[in-house]
Tab-separated table of C-alpha atoms in Angstrom:
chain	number	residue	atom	x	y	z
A	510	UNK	CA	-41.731	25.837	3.897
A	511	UNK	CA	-41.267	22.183	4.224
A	512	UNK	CA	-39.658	21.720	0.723
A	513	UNK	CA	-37.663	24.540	1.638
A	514	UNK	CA	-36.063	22.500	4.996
A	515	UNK	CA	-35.919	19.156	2.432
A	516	UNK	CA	-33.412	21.332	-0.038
A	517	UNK	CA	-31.437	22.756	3.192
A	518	UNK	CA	-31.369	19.019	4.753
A	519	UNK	CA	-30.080	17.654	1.161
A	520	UNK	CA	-27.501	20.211	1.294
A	521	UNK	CA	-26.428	19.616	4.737
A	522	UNK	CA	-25.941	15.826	3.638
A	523	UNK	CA	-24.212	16.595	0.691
A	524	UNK	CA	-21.796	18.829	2.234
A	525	UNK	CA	-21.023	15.678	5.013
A	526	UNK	CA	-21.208	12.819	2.075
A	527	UNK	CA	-18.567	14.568	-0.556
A	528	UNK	CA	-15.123	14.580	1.724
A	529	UNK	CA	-16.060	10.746	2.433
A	530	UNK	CA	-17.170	9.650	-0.813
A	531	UNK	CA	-14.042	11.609	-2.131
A	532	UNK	CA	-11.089	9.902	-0.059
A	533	UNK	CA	-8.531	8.628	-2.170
A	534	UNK	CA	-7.216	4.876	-1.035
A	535	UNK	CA	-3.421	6.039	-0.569
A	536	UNK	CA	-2.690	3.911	2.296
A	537	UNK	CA	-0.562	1.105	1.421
A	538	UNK	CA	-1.167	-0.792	-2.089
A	539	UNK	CA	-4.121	1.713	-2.626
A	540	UNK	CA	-5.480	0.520	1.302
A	541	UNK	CA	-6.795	3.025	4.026
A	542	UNK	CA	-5.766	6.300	4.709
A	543	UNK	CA	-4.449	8.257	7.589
A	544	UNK	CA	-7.924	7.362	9.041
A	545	UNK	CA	-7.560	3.729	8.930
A	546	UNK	CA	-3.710	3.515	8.130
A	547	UNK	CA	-2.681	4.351	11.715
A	548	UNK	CA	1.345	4.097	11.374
A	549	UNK	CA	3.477	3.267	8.102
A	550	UNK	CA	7.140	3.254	8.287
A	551	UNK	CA	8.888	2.547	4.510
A	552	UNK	CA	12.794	2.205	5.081
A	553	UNK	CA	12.518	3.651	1.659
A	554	UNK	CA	11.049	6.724	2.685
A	555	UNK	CA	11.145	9.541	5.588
A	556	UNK	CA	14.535	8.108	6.903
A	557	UNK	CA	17.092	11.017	8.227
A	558	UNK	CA	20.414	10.026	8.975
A	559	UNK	CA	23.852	11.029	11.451
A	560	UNK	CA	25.838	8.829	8.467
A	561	UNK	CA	24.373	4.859	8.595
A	562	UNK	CA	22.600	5.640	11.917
A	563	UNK	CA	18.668	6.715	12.166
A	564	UNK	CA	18.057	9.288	13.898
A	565	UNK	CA	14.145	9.891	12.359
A	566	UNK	CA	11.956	7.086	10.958
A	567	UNK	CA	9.313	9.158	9.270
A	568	UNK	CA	5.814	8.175	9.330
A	569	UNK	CA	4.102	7.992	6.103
A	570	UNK	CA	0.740	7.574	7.219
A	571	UNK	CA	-0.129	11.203	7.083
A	572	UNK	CA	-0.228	11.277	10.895
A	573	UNK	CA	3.506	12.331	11.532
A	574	UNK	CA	3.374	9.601	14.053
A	575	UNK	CA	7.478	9.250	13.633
A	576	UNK	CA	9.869	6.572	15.089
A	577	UNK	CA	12.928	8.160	16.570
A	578	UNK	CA	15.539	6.530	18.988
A	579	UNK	CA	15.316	7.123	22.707
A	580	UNK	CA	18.966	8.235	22.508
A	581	UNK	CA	22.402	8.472	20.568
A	582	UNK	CA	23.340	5.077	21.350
A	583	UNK	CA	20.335	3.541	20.441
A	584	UNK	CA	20.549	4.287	16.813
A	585	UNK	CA	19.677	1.718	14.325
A	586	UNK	CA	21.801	1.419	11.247
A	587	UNK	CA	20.047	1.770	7.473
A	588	UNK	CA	21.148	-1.086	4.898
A	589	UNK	CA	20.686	-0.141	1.352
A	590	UNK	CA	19.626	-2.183	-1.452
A	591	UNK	CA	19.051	-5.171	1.338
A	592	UNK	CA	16.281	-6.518	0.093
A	593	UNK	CA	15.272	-6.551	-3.813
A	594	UNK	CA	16.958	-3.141	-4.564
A	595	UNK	CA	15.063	-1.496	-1.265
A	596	UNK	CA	16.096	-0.648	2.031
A	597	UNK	CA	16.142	-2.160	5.191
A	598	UNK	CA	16.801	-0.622	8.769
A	599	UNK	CA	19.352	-2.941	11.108
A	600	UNK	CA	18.707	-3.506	14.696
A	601	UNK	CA	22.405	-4.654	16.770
A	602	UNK	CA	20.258	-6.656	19.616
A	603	UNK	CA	22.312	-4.759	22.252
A	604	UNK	CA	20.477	-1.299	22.734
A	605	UNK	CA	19.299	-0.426	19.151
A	606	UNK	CA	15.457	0.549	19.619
A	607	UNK	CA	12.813	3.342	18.189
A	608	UNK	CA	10.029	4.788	19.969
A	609	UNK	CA	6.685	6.508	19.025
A	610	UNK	CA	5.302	8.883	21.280
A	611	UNK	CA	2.076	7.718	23.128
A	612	UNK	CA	-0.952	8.763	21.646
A	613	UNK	CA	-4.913	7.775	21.761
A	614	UNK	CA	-4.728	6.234	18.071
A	615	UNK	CA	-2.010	3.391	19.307
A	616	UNK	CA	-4.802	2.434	22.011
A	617	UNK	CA	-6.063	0.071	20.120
A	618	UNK	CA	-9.172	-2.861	20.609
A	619	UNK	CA	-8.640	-4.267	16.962
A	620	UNK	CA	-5.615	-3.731	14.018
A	621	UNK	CA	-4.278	-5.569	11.355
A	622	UNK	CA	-0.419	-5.230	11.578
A	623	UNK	CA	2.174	-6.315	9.411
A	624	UNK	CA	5.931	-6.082	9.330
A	625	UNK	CA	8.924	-7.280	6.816
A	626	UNK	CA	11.743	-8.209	9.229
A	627	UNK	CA	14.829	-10.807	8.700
A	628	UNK	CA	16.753	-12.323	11.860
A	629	UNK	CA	20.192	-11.845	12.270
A	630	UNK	CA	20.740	-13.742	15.330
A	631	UNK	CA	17.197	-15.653	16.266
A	632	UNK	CA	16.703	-15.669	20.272
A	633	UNK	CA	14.844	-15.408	23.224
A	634	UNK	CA	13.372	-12.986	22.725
A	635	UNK	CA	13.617	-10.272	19.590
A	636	UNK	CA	10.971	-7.987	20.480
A	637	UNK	CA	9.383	-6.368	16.932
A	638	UNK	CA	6.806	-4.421	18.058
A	639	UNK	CA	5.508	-3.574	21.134
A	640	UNK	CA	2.651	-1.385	22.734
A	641	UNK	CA	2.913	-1.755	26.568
A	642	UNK	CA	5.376	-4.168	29.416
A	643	UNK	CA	5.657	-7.339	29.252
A	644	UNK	CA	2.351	-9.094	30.553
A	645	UNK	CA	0.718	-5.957	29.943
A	646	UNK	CA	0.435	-6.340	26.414
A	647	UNK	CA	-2.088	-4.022	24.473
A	648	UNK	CA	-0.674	-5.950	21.639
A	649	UNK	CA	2.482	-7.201	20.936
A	650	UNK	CA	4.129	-8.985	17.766
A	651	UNK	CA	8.121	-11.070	19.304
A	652	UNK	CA	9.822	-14.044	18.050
A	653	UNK	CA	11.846	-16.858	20.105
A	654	UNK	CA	15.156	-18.606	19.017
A	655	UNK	CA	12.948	-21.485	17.016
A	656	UNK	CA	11.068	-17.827	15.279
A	657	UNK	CA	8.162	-18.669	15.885
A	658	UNK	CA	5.287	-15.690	16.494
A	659	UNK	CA	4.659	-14.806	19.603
A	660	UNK	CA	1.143	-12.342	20.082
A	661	UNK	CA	0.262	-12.116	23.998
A	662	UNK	CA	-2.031	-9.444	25.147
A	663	UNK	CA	-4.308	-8.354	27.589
A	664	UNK	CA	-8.007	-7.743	27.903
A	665	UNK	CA	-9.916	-5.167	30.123
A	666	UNK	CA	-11.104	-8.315	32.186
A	667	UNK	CA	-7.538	-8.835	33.395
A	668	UNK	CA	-7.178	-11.898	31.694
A	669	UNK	CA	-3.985	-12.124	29.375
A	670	UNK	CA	-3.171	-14.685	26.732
A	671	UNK	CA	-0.006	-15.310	24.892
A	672	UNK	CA	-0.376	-18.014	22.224
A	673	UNK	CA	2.551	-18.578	19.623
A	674	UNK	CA	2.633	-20.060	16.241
A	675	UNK	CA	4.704	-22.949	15.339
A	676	UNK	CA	8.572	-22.830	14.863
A	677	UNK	CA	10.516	-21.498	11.994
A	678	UNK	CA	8.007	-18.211	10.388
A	679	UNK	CA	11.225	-16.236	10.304
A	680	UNK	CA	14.351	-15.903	8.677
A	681	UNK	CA	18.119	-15.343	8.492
A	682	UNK	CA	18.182	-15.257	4.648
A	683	UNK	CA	15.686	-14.025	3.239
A	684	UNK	CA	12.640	-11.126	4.649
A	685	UNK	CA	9.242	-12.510	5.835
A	686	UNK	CA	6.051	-10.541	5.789
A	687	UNK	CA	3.927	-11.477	8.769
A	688	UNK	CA	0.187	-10.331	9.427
A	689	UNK	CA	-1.033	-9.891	12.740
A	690	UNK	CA	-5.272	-9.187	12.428
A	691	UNK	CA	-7.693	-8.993	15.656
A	692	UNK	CA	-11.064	-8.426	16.231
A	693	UNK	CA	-13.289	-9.126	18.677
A	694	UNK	CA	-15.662	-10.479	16.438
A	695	UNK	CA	-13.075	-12.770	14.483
A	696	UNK	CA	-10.411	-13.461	17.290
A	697	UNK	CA	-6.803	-13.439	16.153
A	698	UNK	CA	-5.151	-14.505	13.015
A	699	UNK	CA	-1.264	-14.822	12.063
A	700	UNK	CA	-0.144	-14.777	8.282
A	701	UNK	CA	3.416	-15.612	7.212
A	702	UNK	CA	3.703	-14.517	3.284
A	703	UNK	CA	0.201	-14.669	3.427
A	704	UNK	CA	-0.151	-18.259	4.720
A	705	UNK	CA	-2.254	-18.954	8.095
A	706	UNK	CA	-0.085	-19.343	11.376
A	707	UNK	CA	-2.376	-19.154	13.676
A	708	UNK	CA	-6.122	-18.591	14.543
A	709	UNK	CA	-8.395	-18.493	17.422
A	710	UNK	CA	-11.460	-17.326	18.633
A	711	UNK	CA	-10.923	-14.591	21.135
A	712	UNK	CA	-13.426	-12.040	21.479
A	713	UNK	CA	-12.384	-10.158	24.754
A	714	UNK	CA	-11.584	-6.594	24.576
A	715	UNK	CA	-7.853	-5.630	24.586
A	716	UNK	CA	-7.056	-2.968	27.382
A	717	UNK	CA	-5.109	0.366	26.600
A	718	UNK	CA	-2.514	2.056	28.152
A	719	UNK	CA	-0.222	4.580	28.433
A	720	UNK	CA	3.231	3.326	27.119
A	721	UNK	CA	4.902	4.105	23.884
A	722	UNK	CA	5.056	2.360	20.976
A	723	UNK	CA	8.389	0.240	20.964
A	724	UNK	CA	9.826	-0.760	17.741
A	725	UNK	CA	12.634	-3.170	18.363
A	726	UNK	CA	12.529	-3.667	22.107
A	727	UNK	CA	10.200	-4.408	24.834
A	728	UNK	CA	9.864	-1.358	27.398
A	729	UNK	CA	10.788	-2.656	31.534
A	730	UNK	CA	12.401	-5.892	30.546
A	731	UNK	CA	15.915	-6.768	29.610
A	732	UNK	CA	17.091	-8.636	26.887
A	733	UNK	CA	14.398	-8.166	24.344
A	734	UNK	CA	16.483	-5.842	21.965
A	735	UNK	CA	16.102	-7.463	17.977
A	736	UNK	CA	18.965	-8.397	16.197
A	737	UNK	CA	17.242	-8.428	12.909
A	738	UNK	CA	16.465	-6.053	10.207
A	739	UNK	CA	13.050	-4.485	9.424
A	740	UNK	CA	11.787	-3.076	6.017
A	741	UNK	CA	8.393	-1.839	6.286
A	742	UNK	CA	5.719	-1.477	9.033
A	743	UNK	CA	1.822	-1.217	8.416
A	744	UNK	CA	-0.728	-0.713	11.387
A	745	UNK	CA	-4.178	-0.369	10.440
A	746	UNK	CA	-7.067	0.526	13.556
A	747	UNK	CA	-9.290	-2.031	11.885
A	748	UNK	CA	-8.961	-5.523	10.562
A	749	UNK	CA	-9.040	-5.743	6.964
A	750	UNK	CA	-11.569	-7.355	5.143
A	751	UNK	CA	-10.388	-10.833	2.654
A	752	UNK	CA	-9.599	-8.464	0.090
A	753	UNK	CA	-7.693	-5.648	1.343
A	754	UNK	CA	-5.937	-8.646	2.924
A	755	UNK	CA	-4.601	-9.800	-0.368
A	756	UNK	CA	-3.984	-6.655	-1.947
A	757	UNK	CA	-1.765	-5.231	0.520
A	758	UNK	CA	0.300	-8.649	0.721
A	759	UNK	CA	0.747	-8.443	-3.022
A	760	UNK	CA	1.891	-4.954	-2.592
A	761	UNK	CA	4.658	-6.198	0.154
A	762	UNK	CA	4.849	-9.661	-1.728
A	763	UNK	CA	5.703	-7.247	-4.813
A	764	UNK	CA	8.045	-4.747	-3.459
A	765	UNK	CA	10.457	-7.088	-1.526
A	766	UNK	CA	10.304	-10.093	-3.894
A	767	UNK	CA	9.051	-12.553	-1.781
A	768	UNK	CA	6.313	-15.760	-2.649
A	769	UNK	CA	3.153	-15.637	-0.899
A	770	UNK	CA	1.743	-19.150	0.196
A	771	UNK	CA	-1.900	-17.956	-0.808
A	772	UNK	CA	-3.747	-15.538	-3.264
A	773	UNK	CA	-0.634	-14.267	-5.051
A	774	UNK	CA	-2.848	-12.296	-7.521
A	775	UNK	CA	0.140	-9.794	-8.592
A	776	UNK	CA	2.391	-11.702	-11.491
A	777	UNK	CA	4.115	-8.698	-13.347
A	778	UNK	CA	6.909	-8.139	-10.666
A	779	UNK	CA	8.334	-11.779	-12.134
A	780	UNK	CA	11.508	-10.924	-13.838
A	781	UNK	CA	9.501	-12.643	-17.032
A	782	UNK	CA	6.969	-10.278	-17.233
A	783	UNK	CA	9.749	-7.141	-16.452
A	784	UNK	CA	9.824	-6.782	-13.096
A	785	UNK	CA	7.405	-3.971	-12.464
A	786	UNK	CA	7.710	-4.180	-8.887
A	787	UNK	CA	7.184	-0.592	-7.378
A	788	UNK	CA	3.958	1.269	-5.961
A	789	UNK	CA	1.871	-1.974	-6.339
A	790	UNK	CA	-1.885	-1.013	-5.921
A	791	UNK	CA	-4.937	-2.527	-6.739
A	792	UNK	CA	-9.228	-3.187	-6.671
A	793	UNK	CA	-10.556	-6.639	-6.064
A	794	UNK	CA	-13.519	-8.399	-4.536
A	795	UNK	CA	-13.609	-12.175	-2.938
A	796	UNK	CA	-17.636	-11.680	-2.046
A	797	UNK	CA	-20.581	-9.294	-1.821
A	798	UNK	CA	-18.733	-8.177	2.124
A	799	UNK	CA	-15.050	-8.287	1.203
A	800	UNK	CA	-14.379	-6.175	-1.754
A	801	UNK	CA	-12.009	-2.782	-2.317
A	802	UNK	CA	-12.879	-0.467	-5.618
A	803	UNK	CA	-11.026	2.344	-5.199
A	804	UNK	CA	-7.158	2.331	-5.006
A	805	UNK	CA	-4.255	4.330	-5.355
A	806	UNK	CA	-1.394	3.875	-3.052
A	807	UNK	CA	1.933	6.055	-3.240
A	808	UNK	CA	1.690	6.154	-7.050
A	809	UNK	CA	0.282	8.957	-9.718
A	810	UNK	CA	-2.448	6.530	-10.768
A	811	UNK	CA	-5.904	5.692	-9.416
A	812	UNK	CA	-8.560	2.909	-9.984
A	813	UNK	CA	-12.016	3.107	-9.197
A	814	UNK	CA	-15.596	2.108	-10.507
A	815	UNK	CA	-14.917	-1.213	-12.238
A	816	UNK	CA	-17.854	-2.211	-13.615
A	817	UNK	CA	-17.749	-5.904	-13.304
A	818	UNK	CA	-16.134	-6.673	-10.451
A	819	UNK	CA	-17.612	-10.279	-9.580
A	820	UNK	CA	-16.443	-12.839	-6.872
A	821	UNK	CA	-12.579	-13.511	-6.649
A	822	UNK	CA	-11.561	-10.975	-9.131
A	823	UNK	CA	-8.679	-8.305	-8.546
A	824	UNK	CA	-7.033	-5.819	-10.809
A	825	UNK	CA	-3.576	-4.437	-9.520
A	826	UNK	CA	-0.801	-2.791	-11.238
A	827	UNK	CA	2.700	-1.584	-10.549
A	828	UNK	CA	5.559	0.114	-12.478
A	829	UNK	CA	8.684	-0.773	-13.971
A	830	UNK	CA	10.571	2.392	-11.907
A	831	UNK	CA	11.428	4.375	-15.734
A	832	UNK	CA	11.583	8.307	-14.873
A	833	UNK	CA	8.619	10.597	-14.273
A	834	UNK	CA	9.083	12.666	-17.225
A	835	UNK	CA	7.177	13.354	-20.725
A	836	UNK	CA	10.618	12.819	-22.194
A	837	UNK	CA	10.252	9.965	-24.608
A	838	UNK	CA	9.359	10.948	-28.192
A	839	UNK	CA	10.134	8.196	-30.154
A	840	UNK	CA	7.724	5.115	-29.003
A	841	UNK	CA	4.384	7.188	-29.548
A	842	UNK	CA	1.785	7.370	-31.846
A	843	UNK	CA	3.368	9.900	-34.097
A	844	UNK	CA	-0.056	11.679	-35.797
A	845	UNK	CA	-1.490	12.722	-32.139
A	846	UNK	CA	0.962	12.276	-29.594
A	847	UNK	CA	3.762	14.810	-28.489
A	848	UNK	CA	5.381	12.861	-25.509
A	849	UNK	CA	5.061	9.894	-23.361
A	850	UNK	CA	6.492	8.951	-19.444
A	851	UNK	CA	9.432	7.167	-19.448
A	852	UNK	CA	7.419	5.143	-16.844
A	853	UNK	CA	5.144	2.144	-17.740
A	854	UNK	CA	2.944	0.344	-15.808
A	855	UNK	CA	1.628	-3.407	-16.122
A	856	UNK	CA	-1.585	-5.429	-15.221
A	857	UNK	CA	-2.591	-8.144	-13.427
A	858	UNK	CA	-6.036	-8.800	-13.796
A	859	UNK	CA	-6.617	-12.274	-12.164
A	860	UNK	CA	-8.569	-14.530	-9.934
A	861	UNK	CA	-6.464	-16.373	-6.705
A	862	UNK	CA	-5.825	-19.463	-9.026
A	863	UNK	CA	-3.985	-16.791	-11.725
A	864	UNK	CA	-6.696	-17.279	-14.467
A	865	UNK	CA	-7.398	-14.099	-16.336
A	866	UNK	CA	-10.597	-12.130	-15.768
A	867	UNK	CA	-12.563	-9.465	-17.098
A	868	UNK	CA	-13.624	-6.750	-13.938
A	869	UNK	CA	-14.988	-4.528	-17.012
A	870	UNK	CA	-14.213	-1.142	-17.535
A	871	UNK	CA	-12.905	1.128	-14.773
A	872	UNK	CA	-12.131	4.714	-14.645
A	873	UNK	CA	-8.590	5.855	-14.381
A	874	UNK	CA	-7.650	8.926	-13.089
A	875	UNK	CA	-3.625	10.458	-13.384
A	876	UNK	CA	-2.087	12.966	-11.330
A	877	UNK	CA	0.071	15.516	-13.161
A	878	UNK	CA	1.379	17.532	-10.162
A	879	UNK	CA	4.813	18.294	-10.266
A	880	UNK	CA	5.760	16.546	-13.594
A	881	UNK	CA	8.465	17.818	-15.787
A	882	UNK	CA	7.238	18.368	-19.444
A	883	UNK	CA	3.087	18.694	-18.434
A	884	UNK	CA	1.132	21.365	-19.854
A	885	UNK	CA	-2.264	21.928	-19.476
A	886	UNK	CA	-2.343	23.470	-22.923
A	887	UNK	CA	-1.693	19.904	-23.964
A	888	UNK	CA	-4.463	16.883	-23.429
A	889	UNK	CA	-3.275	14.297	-21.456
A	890	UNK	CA	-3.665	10.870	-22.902
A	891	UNK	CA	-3.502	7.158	-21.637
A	892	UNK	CA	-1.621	4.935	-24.159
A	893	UNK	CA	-2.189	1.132	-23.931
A	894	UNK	CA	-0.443	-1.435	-25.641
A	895	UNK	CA	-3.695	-3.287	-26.378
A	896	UNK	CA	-1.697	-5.737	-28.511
A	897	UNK	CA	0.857	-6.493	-25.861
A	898	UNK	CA	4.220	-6.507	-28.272
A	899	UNK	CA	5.755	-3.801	-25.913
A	900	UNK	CA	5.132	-1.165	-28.270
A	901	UNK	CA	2.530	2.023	-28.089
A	902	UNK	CA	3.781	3.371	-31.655
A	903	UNK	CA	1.423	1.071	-32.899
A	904	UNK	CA	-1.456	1.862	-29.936
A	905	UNK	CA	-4.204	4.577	-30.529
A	906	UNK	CA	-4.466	6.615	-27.845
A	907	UNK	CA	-7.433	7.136	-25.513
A	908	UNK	CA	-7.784	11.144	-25.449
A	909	UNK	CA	-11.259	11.179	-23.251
A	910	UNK	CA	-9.142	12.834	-20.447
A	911	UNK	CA	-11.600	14.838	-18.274
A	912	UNK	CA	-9.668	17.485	-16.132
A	913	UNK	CA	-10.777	17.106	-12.503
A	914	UNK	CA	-9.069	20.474	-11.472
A	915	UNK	CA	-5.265	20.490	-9.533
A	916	UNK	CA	-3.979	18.803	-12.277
A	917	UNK	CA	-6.056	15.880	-12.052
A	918	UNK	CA	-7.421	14.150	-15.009
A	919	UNK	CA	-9.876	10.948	-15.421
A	920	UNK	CA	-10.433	8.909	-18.053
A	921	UNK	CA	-13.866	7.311	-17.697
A	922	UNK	CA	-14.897	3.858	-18.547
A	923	UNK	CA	-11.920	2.300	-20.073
A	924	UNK	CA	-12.456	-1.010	-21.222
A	925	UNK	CA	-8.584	-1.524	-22.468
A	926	UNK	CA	-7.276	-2.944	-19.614
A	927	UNK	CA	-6.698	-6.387	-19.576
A	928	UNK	CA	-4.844	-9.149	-18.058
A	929	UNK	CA	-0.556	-8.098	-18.444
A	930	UNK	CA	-1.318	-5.383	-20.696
A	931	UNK	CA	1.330	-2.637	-20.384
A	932	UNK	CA	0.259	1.047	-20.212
A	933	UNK	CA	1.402	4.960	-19.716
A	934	UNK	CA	0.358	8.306	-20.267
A	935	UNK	CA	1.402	11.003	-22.759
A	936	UNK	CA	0.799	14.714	-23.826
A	937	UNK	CA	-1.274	15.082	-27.034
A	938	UNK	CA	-0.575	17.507	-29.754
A	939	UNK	CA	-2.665	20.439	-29.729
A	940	UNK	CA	-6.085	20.318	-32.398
A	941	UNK	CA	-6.132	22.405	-34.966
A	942	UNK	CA	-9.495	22.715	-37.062
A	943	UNK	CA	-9.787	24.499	-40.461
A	944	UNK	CA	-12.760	23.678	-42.827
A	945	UNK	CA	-13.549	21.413	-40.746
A	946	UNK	CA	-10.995	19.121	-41.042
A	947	UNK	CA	-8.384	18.007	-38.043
A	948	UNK	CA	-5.373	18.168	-38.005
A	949	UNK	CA	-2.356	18.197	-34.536
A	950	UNK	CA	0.355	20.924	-34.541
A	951	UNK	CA	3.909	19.431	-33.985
A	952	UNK	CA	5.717	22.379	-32.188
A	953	UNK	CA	6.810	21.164	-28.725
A	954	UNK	CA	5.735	22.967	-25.632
């Protein structure tokens, strides 16, 4: 009887374990998920328009948590291609505002936030983000006409403080991204491109309340509408650890084209390495308490299980933006390969200082939902140009796909991945064996 309760106890815990083990990383650069990943607002993504003006921001989080103007005049305007080919939603700094309906996930007691904005007019006072009135701050992210940071908030105890970084973290040239952690156990910590702003040691308890989320104004007080455009805008419930830090920067860093100060582990969105700036994701470790091993972002691919991960070591990748299809036929391996994705991705595989690593091999897993040209009467494959001339007609392709169900396929233990190596996937031919000998068909599918 008691073995028989074990067994039913193991199964209970199984059943519990799977769905957690299971979640994918598809927060931002392969970071969180709607659990963590509170709000995430891409002017790439989710934006409905009345012509240039916003009337829906939509949240990409998973939580539907969406950003949508208090009324027709307050409208933001989108900018296209504003910033490295993306995007970019304009704020007028006369009435120009979005709000997010109040809801128990904004009430928060630690985040990490970040935000890509550019002044157009720097003043007293552009107000970014903003949960709460002014000195009653759950937390708060507004710049002054010398741009620098301004974070006040306030605790349960009543106390409120409002410390700023130094002048001039902000722009009227070029986008910024700016980090905003806090924990009680930490205190708070500003980032500009990565770089450290400001730090303290506070380790009250911020105190809740009941307001909505303000993007681009400060509720109850006048003359805190931004003039200034904003790209992106991450909120996590948590603050990240070191290297979930540095990954998402080098996803942001990657996608908007800007240096970061620190730990810029991501090299192949230089225009010298081809520019493979899109759905940046990536694994990585600084210690034994900061590490992240399973990624995949926005993209079809996921990383997970490296197998040598040591201290200050990160793997990320990104793509060069080619089309989604099995359309290219003529850079393959020709014997066993039917198609390949116009797409390619690249590697970095890097410490912070930029020397190559080795993390070992990692398993890589390829989502085939939705793809024009994908049969599953065709083995996927993973083509890598091991040899790095820019070629995979001269590549033999690693056909260990194992289908995961949904159109999901892994390829376990790859050890081909190295530092700027290029890679893709294609369709193999089918195998045809007669006395006992292989050979592929060549009809197309």
């Amino acid at each position: 009887m008691l073995k028989k309760y074990k067994r039913s106890f193991l199964v209970i815990m199984l059943v519990f374990l799977l769905p957690i083990t299971g979640f994918s990383q598809t927060g931002p650069g392969g970071v969180g998920n709607a659990a963590t990943n509170v709000l995430w607002l891409d002017a790439n993504r989710g934006i409905t328009l009345a012509g240039t003006s916003v009337t829906n921001w939509a949240d990409q989080s998973g939580n539907t948590f969406n950003a949508i103007p208090p009324s027709t005049a307050a409208r933001p305007t989108i900018i296209n291609s504003s910033v490295n080919g993306y995007p970019s939603i304009n704020f007028d700094g006369t009435n120009d505002q979005l709000r997010i309906t109040d809801a128990a996930a904004f009430d928060l007691t630690q985040w990490d936030i970040f935000i890509v904005p550019i002044v157009n007019v720097a003043k007293n006072f552009n107000a970014w983000m903003v949960k709460g009135l002014d000195g009653a701050e759950n937390y708060e992210v507004l710049s002054y006409a010398d741009n620098r940071i301004h974070t006040p908030v306030i605790f349960t105890t009543g106390a409120r403080t409002f410390p700023s970084s130094p002048a001039g973290q902000l722009s009227t040239t070029n986008f910024t991204i700016i980090e905003y952690s806090y924990a009680t156990t930490v205190g708070r910590d500003i980032y500009r491109n990565n770089a450290s702003i400001y730090s303290d040691n506070e380790n009250r308890t911020p105190r809740a309340n009941n307001f909505d989320l303000a993007i681009g104004n400060e509720q109850g007080t006048s003359g805190r509408f931004i003039n200034g455009g904003l790209a992106e805008v991450l909120m996590y419930n948590t603050r990240l650890n070191s290297a979930q830090r540095i990954i998402v920067n080098n996803y942001l860093a990657a996608k908007y084209n800007r240096p970061l100060t620190t730990a810029d582990v991501y090299n192949e969105d230089d225009a010298a390495n081809g520019n493979f700036d899109h759905e940046v994701a990536g694994i990585g470790r600084v210690d034994a308490a900061n590490t992240h091993t399973d990624a995949q972002g926005t993209g079809i691919v996921r990383v997970s299980d490296p197998a040598n991960l040591d201290n200050d070591e990160f793997l990320l990748w990104g793509h060069d933006d080619g089309n989604l299809t099995l359309s290219n036929t003529t850079d393959i391996p020709t014997t066993q390969t039917l198609s390949r994705f116009g797409r390619i991705w690249r590697v970095s595989e890097v410490n912070v200082s930029g020397t190559p690593v080795d993390v070992g091999t990692v398993d890589i897993r390829v989502d085939m939902t939705g793809i024009t040209g994908f049969s599953e009467a065709y083995p996927p494959q993973l083509l890598v140009d091991t040899d790095n001339d820019g070629l995979f007609n001269d590549e033999t392709p690693i056909t260990t796909a194992t289908s995961l169900g949904s159109n999901q396929y892994r390829f376990n233990g790859v050890a081909a991945l190295i530092n700027n190596a290029r890679f893709t996937f294609a369709l193999g031919r089918k195998i045809i064996v007669t006395n006992k000998r292989i050979t592929y068909r060549v009809d197309k599918n």
